[in-house]
CSV table of C-alpha atoms in Angstrom, one decimal:
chain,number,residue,atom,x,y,z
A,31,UNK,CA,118.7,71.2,148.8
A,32,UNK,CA,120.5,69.2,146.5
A,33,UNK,CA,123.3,70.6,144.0
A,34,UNK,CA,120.7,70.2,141.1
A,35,UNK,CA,117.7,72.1,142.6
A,36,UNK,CA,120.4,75.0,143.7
A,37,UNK,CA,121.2,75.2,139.8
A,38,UNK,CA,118.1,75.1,139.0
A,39,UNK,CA,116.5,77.7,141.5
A,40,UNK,CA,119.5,79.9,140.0
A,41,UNK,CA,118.6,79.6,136.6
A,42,UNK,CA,115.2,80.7,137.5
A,43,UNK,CA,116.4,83.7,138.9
A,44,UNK,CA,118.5,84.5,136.6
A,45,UNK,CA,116.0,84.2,133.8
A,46,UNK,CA,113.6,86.9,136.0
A,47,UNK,CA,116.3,89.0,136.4
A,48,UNK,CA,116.9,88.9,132.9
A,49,UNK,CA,113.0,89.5,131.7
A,50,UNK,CA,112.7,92.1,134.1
A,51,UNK,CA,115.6,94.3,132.3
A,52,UNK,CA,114.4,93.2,129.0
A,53,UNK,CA,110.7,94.6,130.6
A,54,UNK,CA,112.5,97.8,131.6
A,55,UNK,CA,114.9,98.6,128.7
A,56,UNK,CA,111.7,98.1,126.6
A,57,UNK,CA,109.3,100.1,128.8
A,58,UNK,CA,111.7,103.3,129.7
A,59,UNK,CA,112.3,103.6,125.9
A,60,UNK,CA,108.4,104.3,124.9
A,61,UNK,CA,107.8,106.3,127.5
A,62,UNK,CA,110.9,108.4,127.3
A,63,UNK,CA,112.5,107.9,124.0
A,64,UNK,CA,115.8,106.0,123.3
A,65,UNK,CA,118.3,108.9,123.6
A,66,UNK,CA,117.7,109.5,127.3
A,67,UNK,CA,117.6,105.4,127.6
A,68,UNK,CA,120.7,104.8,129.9
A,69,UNK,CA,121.7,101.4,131.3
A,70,UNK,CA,121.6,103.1,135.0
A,71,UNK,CA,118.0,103.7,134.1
A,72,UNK,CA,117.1,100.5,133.4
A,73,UNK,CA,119.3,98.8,136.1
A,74,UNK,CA,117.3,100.7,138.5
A,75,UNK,CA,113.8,99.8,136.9
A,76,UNK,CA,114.1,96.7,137.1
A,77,UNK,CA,115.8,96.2,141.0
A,78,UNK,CA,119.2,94.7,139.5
A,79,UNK,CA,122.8,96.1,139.7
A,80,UNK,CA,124.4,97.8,136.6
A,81,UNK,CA,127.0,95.2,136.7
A,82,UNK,CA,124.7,92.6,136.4
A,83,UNK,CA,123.2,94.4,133.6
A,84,UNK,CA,127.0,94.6,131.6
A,85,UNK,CA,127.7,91.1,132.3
A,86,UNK,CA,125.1,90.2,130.0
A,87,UNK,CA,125.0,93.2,127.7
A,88,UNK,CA,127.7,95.5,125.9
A,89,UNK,CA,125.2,98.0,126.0
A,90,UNK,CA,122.1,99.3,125.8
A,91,UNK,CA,120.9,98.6,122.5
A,92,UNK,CA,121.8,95.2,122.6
A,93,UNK,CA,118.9,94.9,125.6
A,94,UNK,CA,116.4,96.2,123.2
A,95,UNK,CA,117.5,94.2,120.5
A,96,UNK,CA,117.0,91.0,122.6
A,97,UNK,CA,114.0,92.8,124.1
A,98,UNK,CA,112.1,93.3,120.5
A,99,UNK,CA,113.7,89.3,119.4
A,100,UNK,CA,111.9,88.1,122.5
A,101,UNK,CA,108.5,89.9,121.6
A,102,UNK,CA,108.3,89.1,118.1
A,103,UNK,CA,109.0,85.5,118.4
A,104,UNK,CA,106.3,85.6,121.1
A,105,UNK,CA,103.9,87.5,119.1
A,106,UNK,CA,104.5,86.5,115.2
A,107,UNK,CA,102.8,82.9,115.1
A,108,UNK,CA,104.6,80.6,112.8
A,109,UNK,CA,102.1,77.3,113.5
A,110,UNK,CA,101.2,75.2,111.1
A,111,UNK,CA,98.1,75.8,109.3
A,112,UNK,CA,98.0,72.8,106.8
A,113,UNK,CA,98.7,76.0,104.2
A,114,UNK,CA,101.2,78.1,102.8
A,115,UNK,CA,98.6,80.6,102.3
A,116,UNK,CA,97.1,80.7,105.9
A,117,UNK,CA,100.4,80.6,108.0
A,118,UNK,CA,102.0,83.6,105.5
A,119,UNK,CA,98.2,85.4,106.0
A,120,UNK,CA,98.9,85.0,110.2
A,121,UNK,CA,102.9,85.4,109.9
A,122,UNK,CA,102.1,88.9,108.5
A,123,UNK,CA,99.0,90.4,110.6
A,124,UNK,CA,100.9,89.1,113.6
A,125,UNK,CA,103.8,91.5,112.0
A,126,UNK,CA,101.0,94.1,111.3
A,127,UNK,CA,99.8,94.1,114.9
A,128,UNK,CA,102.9,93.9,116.6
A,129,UNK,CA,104.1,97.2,114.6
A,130,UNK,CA,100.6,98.5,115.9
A,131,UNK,CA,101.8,98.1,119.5
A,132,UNK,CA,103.2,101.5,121.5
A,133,UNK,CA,106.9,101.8,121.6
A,134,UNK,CA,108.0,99.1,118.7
A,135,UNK,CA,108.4,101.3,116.1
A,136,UNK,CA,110.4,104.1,117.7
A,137,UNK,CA,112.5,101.3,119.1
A,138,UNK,CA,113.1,99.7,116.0
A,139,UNK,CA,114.2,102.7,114.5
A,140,UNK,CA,117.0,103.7,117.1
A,141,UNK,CA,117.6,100.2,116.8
A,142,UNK,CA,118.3,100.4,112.7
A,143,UNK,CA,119.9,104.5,113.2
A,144,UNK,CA,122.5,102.6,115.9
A,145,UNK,CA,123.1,99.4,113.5
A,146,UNK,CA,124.3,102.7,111.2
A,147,UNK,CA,126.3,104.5,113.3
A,148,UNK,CA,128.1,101.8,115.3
A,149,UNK,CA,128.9,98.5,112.3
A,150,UNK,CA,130.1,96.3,115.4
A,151,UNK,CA,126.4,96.7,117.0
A,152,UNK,CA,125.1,96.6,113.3
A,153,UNK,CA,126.5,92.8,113.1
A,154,UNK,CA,125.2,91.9,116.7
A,155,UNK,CA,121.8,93.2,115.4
A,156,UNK,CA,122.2,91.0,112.1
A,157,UNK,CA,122.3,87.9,113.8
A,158,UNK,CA,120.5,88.5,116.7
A,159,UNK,CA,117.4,90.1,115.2
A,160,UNK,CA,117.4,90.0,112.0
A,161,UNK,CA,118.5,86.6,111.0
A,162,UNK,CA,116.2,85.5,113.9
A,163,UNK,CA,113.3,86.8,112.1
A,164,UNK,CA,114.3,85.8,108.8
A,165,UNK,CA,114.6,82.3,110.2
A,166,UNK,CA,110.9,82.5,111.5
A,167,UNK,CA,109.9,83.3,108.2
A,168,UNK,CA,111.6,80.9,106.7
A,169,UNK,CA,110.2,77.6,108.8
A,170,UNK,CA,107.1,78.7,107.1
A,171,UNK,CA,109.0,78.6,103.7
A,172,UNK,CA,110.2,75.3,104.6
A,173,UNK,CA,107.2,73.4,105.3
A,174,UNK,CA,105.3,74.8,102.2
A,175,UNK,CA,108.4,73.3,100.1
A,176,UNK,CA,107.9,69.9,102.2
A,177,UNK,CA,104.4,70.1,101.6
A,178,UNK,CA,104.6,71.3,97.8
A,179,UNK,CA,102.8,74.4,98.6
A,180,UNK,CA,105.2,76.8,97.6
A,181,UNK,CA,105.6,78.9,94.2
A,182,UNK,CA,108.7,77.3,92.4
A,183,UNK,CA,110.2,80.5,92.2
A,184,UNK,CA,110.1,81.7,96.1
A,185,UNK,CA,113.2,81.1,98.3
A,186,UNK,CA,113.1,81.3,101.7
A,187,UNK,CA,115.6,84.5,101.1
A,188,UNK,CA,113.3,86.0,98.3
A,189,UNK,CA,110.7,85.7,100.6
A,190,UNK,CA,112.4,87.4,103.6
A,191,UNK,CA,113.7,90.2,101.4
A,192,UNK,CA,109.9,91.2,100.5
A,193,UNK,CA,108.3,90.9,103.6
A,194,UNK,CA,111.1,92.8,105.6
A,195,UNK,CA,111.8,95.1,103.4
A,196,UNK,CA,108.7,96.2,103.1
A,197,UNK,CA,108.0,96.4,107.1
A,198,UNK,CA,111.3,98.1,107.5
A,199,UNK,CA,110.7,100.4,104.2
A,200,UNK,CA,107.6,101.6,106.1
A,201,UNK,CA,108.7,101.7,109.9
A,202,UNK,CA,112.1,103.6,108.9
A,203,UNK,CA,110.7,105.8,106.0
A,204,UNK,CA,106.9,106.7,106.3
A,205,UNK,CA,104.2,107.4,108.9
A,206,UNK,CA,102.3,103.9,107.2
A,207,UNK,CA,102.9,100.8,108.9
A,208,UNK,CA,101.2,96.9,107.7
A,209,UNK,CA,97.7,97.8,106.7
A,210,UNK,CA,95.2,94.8,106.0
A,211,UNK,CA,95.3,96.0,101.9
A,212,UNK,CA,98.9,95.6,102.7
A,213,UNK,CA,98.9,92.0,104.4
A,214,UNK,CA,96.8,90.9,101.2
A,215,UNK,CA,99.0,92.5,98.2
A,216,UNK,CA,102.2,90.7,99.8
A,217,UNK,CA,100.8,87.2,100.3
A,218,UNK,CA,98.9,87.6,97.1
A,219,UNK,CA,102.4,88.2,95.5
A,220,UNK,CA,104.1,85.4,97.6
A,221,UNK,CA,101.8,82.7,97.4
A,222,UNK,CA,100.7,82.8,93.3
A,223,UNK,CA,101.9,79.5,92.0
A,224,UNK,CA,102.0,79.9,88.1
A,225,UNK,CA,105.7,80.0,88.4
A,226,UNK,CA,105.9,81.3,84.6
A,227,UNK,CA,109.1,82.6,83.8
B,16,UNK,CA,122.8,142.5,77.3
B,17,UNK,CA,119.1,143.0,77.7
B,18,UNK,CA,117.7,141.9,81.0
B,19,UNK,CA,116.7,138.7,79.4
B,20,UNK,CA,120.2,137.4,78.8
B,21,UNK,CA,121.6,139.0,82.3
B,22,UNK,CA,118.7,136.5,83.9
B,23,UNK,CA,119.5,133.8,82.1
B,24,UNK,CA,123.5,134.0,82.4
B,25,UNK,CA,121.9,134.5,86.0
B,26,UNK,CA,120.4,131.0,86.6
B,27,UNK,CA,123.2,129.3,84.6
B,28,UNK,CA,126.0,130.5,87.4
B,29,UNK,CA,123.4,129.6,90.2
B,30,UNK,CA,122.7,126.2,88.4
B,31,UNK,CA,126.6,125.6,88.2
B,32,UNK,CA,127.1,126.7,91.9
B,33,UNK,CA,124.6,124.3,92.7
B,34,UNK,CA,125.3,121.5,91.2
B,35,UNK,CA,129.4,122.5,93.0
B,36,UNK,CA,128.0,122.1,95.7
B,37,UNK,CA,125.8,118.6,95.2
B,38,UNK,CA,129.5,118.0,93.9
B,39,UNK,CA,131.3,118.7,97.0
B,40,UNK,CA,129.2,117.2,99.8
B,41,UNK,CA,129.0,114.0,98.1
B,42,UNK,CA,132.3,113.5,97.1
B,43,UNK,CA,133.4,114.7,100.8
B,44,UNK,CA,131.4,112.3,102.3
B,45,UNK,CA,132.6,109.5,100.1
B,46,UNK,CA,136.2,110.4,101.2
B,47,UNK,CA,135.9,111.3,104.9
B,48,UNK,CA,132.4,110.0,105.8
B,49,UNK,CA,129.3,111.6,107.1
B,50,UNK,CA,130.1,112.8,111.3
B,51,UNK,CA,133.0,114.9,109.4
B,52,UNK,CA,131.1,116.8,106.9
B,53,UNK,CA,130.1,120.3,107.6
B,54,UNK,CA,128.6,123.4,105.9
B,55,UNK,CA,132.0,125.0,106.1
B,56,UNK,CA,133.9,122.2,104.1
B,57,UNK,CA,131.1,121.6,101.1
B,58,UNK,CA,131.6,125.3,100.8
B,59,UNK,CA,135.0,125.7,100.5
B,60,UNK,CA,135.3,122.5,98.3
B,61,UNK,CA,133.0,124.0,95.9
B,62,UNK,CA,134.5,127.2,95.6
B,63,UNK,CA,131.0,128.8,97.5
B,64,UNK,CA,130.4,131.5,100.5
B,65,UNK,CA,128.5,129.6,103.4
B,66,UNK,CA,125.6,132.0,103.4
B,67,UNK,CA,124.9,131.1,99.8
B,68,UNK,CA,124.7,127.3,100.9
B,69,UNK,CA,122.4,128.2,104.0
B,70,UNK,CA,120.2,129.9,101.5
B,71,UNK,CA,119.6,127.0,99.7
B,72,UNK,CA,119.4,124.5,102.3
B,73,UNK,CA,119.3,124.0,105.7
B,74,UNK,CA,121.2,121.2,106.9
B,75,UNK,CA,124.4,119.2,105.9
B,76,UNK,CA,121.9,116.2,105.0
B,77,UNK,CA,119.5,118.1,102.9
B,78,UNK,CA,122.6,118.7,100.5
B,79,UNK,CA,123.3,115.0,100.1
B,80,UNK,CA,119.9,114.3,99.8
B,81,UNK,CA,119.5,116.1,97.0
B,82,UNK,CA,122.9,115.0,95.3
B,83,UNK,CA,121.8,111.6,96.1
B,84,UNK,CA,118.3,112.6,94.1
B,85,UNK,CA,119.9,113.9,91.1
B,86,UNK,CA,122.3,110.6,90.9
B,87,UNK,CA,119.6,108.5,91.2
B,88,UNK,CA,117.9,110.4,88.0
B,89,UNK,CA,120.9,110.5,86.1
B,90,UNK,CA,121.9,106.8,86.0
B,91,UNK,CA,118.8,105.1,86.5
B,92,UNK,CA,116.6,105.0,83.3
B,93,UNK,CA,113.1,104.8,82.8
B,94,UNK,CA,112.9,105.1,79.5
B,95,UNK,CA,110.3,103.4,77.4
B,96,UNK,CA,111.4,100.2,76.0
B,97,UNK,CA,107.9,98.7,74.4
B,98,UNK,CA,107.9,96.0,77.4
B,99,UNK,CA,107.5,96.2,81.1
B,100,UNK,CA,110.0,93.0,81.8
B,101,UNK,CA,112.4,94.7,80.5
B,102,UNK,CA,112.3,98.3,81.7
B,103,UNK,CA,111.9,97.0,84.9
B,104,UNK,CA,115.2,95.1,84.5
B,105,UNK,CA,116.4,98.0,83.2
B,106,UNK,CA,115.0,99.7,86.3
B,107,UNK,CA,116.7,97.2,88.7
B,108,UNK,CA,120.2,96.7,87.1
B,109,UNK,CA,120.9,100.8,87.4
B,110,UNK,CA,120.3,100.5,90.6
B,111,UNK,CA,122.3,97.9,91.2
B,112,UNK,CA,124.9,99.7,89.6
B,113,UNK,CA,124.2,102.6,91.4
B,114,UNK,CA,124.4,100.9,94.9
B,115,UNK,CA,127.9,99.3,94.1
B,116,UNK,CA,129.1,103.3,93.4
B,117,UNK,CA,131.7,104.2,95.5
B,118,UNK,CA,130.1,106.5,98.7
B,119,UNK,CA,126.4,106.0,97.5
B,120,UNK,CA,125.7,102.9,100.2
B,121,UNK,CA,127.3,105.5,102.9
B,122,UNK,CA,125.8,108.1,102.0
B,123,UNK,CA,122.3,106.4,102.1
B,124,UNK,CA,122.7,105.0,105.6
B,125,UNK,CA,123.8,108.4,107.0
B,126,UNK,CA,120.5,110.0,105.6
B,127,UNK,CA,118.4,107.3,106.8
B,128,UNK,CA,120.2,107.5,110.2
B,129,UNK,CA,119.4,111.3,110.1
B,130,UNK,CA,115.6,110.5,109.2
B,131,UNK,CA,115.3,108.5,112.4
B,132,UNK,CA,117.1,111.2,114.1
B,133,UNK,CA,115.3,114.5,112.9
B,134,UNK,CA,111.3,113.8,112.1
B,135,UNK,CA,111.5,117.3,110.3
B,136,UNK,CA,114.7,116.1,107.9
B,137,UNK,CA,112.6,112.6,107.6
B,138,UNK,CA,109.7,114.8,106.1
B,139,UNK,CA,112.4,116.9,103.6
B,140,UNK,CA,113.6,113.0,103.0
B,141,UNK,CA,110.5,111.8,101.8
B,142,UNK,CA,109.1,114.5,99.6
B,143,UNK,CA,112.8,115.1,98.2
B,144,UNK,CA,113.8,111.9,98.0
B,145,UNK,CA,112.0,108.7,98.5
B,146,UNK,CA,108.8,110.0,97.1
B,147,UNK,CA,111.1,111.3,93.8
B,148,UNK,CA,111.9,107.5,93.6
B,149,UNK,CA,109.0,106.0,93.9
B,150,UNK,CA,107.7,107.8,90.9
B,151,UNK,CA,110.3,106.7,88.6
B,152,UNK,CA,109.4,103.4,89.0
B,153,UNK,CA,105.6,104.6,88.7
B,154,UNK,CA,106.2,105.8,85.2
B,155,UNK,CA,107.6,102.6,84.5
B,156,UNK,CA,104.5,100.9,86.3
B,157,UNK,CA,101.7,103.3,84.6
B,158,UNK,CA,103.2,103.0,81.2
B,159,UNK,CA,102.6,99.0,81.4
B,160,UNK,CA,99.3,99.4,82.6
B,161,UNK,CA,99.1,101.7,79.2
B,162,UNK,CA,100.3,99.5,77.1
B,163,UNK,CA,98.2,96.0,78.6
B,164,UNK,CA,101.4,95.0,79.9
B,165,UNK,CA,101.2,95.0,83.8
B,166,UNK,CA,99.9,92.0,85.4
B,167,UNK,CA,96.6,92.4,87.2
B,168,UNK,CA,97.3,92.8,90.8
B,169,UNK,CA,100.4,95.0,91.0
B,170,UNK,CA,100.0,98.5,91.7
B,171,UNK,CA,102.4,100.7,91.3
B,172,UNK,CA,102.4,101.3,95.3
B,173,UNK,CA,103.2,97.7,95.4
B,174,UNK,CA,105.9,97.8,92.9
B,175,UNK,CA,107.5,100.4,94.7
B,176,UNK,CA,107.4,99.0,98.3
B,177,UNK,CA,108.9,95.6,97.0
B,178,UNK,CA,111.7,97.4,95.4
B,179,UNK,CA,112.7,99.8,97.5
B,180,UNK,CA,111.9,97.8,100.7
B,181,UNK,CA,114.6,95.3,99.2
B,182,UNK,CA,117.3,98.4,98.2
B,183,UNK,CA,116.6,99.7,101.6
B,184,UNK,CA,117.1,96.4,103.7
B,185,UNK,CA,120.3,95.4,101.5
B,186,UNK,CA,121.6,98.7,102.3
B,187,UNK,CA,120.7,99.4,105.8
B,188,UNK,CA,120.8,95.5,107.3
B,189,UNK,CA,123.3,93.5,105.3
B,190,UNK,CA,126.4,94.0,103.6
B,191,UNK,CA,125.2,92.3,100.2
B,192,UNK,CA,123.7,94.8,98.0
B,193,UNK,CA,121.9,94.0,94.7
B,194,UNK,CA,123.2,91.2,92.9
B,195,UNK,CA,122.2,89.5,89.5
B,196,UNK,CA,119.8,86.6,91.3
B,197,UNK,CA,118.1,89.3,93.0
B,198,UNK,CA,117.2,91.6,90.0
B,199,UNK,CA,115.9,88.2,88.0
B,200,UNK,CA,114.2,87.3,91.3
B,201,UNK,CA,112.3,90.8,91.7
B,202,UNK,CA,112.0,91.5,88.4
B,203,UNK,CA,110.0,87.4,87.9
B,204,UNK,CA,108.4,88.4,91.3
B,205,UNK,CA,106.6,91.8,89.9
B,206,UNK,CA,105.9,91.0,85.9
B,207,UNK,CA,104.3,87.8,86.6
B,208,UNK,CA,101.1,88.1,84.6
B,209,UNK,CA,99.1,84.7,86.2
B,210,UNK,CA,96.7,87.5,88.5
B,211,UNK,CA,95.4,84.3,90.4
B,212,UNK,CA,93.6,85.4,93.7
């Protein structure tokens, strides 16, 4: 075994190790509920040592952050369509269903309550989530500008302002999450080209 | 004094307690922030017995919430102003001006920290809060539909899930609040009249 395949081999195991905790920080916290989430719990889900565990991670949010980062960029497709239209249309029932799926919105919210009560995590969370997402959004932004598919007014920012503000509005403040009427109203707003003033 | 004047002179000293108390929590939170407030320390700021807060509300975060409520219709004005564009500017420059208040962008992450906390307080929050919000900007919305004003598509739903989506990300994800750019680019967002499908 060379010193190349050892490094590789490694790698690989350290990426399972690390999907596996991201599996089990994730998991423990819809069944159970993020205030009995402990890093000890999740160690032990997944077969690693705590230590591993706080090497990579300060602490337990921080997994789920990475966890829910992981998901959505998995889950929200950003292809391209040939439309500004059709990839915004995806980019937000992909949001829509993944909201849908048990355990994301309770773990967002402990996520958002913890960026409150702790403005160290809340920065960790700002670029490791939230810019993330914002920066998914935006490639679809980008490529309507390159295409000259986009409403003069719409910035990539303007853009991510609406659409998370209004999924985080509705995960952190009512019992409604991304309903189709929803979808539709948002990219209807989004995508309208008259660009009057 | 008849009965009629002891009633009234009645409701004016509960009305003044009352608002000592909105008085006190807020300002005490503004000073010392939100894990230090307590019952005990609004009351004795405002000059009040304990029971006679506990007979009003029931937690430290229902007080705020409803100091926050009465801010929010003091210094942001719907009033009618012949056009939509510029009520709704209107609209969004108090709250700008109400977000850059010293203790109201604390004060708003503690009570949507406390929503994610306490599903029954999220429930208070809601009907004595965000819902309270939402139709302000309604009047604003219906009054354009009225007039002919409003374009085609938005509903005042719509209106209100753009706006405060955006207050509420500002405030709870990012340190930028509302600035100028953004009230032009909400308010050219929502009063655009083209209604293309």
């Amino acid at each position: 075994m060379t010193n190349a395949t050892r490094t590789a081999s490694g790698r690989r195991r350290n990426e399972e190790a690390r999907l596996a905790i991201l599996t089990a920080a994730y998991e423990l916290t819809a069944e159970a509920g993020y205030p009995d989430l402990t890093v000890e719990g999740i160690a032990a889900r997944a077969g690693a040592g705590k230590q591993t565990v706080y090497r990579w991670w300060p602490t337990k949010a921080d997994i789920l952050l990475e966890a829910l980062a992981l998901k959505a960029d998995l889950k929200v497709s950003t292809a391209d369509q040939g439309s500004f239209r059709a990839e915004l249309d995806t980019f937000l029932r992909d949001s829509a269903t993944l909201l849908a799926f048990p355990g994301v919105v309770p773990v967002l919210r402990s996520l958002m309550a913890e960026a409150q009560r702790d403005a160290d995590f809340r920065r960790r969370f700002q670029d490791g989530f939230l810019t993330r997402r914002r920066a998914a959004l935006e490639t679809i932004v980008d490529r309507a500008a390159a295409r000259g598919d986009k409403p003069p007014h719409l910035t990539p920012d303007l853009a991510a302002d609406v659409v998370f503000g209004l999924v985080w509005y509705r995960v952190l403040a009512t019992e409604r999450l991304l309903e189709d009427e929803d979808v539709t109203a948002i990219r209807r707003l989004l995508t309208d080209r008259s660009g009057k003033e």
